[in-house]
PDB file of N, CA and C in Angstrom:
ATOM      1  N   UNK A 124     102.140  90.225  97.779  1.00 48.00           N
ATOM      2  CA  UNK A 124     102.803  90.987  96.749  1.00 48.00           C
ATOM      3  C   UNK A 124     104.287  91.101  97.089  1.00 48.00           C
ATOM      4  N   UNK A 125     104.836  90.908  96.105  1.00 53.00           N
ATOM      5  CA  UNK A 125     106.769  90.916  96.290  1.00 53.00           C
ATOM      6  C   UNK A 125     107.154  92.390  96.630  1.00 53.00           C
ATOM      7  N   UNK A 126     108.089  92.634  96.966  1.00 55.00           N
ATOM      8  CA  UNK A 126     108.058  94.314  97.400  1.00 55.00           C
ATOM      9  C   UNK A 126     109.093  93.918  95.826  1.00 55.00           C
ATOM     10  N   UNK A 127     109.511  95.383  95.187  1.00 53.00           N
ATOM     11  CA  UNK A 127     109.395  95.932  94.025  1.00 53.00           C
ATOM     12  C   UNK A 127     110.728  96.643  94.183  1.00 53.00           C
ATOM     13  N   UNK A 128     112.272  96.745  94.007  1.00 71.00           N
ATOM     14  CA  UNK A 128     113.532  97.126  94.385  1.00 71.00           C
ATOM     15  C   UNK A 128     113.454  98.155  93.241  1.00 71.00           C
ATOM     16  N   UNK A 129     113.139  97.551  91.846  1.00 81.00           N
ATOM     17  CA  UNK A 129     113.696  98.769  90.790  1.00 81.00           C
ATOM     18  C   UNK A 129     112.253  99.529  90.488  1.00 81.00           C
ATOM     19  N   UNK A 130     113.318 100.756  89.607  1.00 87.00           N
ATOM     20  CA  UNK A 130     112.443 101.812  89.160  1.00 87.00           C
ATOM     21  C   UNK A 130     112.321 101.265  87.765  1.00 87.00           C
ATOM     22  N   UNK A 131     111.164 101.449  87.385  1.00 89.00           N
ATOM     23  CA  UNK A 131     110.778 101.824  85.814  1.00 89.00           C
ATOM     24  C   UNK A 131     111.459 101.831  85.096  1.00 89.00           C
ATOM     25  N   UNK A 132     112.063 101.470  83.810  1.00 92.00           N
ATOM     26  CA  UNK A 132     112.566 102.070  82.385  1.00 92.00           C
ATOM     27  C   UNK A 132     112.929 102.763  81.999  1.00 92.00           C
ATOM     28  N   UNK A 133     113.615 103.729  82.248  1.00 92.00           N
ATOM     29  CA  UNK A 133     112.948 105.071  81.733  1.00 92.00           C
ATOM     30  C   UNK A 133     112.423 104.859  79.943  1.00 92.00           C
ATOM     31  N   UNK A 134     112.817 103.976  79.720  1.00 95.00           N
ATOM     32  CA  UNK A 134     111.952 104.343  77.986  1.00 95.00           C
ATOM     33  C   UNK A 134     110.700 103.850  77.799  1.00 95.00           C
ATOM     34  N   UNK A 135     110.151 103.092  79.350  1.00 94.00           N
ATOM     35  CA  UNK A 135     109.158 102.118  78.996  1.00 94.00           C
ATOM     36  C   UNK A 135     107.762 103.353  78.283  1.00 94.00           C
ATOM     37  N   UNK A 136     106.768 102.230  77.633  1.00 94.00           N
ATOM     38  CA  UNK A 136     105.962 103.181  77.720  1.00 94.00           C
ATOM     39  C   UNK A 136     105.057 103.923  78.748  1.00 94.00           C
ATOM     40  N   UNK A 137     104.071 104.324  78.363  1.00 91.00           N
ATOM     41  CA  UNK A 137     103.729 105.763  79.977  1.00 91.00           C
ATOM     42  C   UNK A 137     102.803 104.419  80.732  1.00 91.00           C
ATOM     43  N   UNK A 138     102.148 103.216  80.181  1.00 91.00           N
ATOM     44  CA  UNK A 138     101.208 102.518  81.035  1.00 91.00           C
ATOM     45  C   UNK A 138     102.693 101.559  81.647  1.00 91.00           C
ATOM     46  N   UNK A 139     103.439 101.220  80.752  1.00 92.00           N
ATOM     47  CA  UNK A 139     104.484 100.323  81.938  1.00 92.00           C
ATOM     48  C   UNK A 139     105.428 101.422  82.320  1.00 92.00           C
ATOM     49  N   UNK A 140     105.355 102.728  82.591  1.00 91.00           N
ATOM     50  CA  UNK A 140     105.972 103.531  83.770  1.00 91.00           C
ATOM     51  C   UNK A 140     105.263 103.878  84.566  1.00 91.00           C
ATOM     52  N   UNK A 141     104.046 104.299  84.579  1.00 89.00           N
ATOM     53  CA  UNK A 141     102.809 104.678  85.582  1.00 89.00           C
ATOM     54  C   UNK A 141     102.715 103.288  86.479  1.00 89.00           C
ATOM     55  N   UNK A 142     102.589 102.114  85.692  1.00 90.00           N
ATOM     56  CA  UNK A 142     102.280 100.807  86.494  1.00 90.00           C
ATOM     57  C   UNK A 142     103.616 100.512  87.264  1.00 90.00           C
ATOM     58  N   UNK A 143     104.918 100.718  87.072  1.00 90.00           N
ATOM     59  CA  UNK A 143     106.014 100.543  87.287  1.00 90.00           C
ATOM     60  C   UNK A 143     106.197 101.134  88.554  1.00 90.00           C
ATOM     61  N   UNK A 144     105.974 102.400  88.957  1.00 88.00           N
ATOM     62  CA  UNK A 144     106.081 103.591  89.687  1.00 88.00           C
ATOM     63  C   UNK A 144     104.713 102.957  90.677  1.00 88.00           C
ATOM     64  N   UNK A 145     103.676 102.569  90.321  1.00 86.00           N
ATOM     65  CA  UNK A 145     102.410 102.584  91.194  1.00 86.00           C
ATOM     66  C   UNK A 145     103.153 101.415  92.391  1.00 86.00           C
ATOM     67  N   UNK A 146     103.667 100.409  91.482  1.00 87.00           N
ATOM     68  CA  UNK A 146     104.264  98.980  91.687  1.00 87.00           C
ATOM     69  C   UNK A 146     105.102  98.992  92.839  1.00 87.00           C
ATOM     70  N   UNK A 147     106.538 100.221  92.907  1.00 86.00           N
ATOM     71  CA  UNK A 147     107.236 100.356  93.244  1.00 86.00           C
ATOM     72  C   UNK A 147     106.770 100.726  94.950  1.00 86.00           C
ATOM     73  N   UNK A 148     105.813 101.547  95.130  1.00 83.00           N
ATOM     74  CA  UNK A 148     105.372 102.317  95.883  1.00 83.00           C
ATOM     75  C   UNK A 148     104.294 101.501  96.627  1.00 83.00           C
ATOM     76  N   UNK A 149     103.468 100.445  96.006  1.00 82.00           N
ATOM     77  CA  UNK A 149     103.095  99.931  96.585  1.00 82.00           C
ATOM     78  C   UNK A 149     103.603  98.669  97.323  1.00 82.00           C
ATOM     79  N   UNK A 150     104.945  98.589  96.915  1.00 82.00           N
ATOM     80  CA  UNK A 150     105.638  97.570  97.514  1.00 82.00           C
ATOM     81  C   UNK A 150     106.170  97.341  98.480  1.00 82.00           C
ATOM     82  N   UNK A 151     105.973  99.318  98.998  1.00 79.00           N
ATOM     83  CA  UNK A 151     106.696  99.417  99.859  1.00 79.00           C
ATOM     84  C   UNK A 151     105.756  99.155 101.468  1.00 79.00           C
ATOM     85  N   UNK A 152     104.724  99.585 101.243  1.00 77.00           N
ATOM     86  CA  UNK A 152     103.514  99.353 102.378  1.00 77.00           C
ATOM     87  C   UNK A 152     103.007  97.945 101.863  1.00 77.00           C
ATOM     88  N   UNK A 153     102.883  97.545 103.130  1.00 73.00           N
ATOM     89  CA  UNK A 153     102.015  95.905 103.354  1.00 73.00           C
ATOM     90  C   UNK A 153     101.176  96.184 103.235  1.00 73.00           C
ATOM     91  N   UNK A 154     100.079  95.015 102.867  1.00 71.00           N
ATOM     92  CA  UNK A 154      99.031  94.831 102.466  1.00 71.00           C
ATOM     93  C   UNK A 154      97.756  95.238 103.501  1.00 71.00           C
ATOM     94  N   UNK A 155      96.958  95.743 103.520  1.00 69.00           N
ATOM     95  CA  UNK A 155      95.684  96.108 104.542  1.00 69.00           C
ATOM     96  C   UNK A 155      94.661  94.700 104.604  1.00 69.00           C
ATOM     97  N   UNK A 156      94.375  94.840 105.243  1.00 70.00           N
ATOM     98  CA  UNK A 156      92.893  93.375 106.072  1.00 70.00           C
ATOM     99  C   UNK A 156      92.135  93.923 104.808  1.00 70.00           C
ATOM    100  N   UNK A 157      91.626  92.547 103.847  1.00 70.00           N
ATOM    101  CA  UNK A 157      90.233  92.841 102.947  1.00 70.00           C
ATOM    102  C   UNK A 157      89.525  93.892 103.788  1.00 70.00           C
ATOM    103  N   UNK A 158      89.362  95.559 103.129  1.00 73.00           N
ATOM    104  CA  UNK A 158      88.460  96.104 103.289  1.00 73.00           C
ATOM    105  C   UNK A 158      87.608  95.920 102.185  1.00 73.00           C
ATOM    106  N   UNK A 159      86.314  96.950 102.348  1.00 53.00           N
ATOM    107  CA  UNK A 159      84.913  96.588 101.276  1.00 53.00           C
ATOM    108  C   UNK A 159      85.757  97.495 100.431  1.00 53.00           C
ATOM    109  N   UNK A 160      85.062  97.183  99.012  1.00 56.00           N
ATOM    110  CA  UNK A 160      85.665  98.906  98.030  1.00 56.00           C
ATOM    111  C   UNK A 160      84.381  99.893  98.034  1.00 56.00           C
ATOM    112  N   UNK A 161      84.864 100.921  97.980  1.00 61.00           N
ATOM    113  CA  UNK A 161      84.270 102.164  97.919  1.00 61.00           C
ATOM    114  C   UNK A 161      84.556 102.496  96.643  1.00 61.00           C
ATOM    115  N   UNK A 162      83.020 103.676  95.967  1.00 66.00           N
ATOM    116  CA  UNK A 162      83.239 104.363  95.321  1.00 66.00           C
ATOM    117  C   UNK A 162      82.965 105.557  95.649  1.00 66.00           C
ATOM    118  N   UNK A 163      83.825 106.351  94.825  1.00 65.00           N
ATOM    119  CA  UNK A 163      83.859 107.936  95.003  1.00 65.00           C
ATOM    120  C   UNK A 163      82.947 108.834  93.598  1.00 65.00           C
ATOM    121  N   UNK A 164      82.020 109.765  94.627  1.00 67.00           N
ATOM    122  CA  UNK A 164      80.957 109.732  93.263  1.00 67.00           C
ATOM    123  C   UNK A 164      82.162 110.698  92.492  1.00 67.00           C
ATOM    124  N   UNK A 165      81.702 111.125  91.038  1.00 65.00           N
ATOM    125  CA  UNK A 165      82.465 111.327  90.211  1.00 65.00           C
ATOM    126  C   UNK A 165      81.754 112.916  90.066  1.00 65.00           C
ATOM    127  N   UNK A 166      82.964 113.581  89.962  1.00 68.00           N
ATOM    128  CA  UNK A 166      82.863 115.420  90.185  1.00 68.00           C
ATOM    129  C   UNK A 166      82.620 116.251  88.140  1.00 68.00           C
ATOM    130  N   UNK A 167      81.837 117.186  88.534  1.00 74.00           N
ATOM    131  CA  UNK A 167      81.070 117.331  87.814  1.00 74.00           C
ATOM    132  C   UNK A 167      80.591 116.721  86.672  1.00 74.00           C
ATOM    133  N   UNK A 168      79.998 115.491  87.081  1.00 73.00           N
ATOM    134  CA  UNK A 168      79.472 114.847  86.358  1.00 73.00           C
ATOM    135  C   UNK A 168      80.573 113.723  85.331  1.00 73.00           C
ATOM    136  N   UNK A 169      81.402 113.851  84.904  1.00 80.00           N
ATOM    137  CA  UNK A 169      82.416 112.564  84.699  1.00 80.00           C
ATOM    138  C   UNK A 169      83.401 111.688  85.326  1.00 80.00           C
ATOM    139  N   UNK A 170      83.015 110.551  84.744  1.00 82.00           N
ATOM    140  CA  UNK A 170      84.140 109.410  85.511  1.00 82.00           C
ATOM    141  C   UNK A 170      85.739 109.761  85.490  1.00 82.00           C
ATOM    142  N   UNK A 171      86.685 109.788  86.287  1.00 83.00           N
ATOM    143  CA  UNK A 171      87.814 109.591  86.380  1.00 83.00           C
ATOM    144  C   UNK A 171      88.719 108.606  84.968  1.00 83.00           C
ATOM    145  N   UNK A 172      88.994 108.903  84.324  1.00 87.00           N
ATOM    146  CA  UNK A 172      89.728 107.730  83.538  1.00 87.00           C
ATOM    147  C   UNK A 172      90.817 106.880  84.273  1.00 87.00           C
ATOM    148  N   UNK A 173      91.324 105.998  83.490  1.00 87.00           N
ATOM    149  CA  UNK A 173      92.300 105.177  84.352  1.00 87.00           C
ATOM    150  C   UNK A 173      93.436 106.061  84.112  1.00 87.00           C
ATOM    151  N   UNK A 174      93.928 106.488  83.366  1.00 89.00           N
ATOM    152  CA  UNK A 174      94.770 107.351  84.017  1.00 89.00           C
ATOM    153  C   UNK A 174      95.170 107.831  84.680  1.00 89.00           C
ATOM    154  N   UNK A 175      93.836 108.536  84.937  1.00 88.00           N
ATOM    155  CA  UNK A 175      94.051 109.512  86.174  1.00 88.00           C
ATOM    156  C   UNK A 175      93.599 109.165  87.700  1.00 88.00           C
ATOM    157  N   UNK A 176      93.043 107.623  87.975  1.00 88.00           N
ATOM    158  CA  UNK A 176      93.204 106.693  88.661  1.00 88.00           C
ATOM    159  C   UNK A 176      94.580 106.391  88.953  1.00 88.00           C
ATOM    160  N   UNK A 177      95.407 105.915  88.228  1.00 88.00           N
ATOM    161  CA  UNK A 177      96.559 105.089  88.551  1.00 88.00           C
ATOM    162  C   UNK A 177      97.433 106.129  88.763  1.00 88.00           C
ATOM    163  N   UNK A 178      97.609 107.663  88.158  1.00 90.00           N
ATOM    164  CA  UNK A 178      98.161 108.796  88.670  1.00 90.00           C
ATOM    165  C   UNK A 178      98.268 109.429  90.288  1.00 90.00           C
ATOM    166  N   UNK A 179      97.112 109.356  90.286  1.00 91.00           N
ATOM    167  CA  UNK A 179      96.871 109.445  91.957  1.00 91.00           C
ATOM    168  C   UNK A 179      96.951 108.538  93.180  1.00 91.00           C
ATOM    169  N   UNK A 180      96.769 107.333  92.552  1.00 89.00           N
ATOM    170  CA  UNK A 180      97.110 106.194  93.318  1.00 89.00           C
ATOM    171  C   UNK A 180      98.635 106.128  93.587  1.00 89.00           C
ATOM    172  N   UNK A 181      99.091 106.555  92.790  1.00 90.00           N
ATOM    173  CA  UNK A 181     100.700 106.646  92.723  1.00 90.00           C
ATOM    174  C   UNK A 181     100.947 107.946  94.006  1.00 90.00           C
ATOM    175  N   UNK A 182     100.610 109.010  93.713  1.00 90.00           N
ATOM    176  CA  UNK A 182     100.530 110.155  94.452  1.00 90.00           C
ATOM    177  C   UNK A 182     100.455 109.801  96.041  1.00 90.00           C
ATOM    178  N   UNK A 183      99.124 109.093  95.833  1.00 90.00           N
ATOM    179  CA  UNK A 183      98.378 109.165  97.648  1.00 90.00           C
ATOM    180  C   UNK A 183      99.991 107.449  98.117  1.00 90.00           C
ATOM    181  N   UNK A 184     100.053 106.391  97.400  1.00 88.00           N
ATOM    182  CA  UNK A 184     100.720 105.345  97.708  1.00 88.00           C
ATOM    183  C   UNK A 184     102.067 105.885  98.296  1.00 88.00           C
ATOM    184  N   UNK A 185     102.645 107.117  97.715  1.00 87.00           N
ATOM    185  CA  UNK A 185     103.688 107.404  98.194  1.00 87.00           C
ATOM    186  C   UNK A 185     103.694 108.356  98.788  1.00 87.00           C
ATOM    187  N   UNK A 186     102.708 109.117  99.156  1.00 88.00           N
ATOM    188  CA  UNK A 186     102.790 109.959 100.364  1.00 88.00           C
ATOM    189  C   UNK A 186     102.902 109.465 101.278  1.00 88.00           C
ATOM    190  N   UNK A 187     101.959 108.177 101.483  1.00 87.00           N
ATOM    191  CA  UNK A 187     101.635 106.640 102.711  1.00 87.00           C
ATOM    192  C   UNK A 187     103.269 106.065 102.811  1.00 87.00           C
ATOM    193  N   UNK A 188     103.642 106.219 101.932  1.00 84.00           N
ATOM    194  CA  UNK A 188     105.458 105.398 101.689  1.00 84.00           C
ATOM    195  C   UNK A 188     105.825 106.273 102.695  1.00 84.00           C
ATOM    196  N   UNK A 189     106.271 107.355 102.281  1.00 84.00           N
ATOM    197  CA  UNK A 189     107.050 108.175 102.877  1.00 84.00           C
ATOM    198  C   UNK A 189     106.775 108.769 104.444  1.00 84.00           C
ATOM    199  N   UNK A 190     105.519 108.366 104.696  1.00 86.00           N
ATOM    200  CA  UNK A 190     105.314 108.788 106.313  1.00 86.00           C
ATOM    201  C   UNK A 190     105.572 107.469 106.788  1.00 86.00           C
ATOM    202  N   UNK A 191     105.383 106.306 106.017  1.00 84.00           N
ATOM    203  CA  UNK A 191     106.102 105.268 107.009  1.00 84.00           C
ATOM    204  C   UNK A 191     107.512 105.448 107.251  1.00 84.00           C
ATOM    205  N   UNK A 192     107.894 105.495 105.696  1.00 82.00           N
ATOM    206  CA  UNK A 192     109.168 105.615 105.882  1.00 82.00           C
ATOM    207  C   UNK A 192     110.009 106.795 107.174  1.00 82.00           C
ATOM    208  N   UNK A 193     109.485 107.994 107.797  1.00 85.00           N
ATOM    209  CA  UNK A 193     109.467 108.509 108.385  1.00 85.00           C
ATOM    210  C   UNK A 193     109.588 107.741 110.339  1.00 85.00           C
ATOM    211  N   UNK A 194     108.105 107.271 110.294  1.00 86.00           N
ATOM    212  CA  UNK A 194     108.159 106.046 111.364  1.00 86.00           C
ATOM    213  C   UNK A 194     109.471 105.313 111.511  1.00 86.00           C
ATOM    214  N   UNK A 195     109.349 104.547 110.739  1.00 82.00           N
ATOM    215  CA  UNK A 195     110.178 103.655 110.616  1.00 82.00           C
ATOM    216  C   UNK A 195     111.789 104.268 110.795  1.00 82.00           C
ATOM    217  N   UNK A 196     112.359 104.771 110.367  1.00 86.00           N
ATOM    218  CA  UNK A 196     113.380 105.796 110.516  1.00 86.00           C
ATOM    219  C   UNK A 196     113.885 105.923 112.354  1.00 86.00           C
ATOM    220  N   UNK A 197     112.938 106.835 112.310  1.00 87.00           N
ATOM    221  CA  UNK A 197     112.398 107.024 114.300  1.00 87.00           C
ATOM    222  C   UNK A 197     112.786 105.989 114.749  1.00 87.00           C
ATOM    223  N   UNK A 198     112.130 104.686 114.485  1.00 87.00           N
ATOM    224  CA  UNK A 198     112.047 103.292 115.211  1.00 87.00           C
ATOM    225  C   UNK A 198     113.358 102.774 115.123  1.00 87.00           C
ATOM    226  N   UNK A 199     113.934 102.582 113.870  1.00 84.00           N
ATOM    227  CA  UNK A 199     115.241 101.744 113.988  1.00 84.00           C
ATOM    228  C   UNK A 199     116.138 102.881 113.200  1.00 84.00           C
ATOM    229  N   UNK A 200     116.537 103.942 113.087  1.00 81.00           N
ATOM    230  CA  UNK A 200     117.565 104.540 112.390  1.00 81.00           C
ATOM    231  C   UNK A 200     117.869 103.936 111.059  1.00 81.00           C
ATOM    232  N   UNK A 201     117.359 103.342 110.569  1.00 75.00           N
ATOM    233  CA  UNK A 201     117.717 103.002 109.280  1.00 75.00           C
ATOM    234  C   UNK A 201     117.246 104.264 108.058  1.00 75.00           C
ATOM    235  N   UNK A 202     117.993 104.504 107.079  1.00 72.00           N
ATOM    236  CA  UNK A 202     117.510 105.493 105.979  1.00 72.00           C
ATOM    237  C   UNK A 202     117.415 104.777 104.967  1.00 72.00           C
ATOM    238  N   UNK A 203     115.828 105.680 103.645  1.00 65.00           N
ATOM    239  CA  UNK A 203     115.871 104.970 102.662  1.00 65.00           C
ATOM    240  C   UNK A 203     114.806 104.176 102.909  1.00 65.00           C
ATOM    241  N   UNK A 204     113.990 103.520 101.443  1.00 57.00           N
ATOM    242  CA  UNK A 204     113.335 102.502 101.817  1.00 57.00           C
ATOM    243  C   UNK A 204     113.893 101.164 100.691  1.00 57.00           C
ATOM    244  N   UNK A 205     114.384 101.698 100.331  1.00 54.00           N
ATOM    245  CA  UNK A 205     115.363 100.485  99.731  1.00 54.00           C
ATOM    246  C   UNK A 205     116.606 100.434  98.920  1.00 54.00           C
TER     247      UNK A 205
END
């Protein structure tokens, strides 16, 4: 995956800003060794929509950003992740 320099649109619509933003964030962490996929059973009784999939994925991707980015910092003084 290409790492991802710009932000979003701002006018795009909400699936090419959500995907934009997921994009961005995941560009910033390398890729993990094929793990298996997991599912997560689904809380009181309904599925997650994609929405609110790709919302949180965004959430948890850049929390993971930002503690590297943290590391990384430590390691070579550089600020910023891009």
């Amino acid at each position: 995956m290409a790492f991802v320099h710009a932000r979003p649109d701002p006018h795009a619509d909400e699936r090419a800003a959500l995907m934009g933003w997921f994009d961005l964030q995941r560009g910033i962490i390398p890729p993990p060794p094929p793990p298996a996929l997991a599912r997560r059973p689904s809380r009181h009784g309904a599925e997650p929509t994609l929405r609110w999939i790709i919302v949180h994925m965004i959430e948890e991707t850049a929390r993971h950003a930002g503690h590297l980015d943290i590391l990384r910092e430590l390691l070579d003084g550089e600020k910023a992740y891009f």
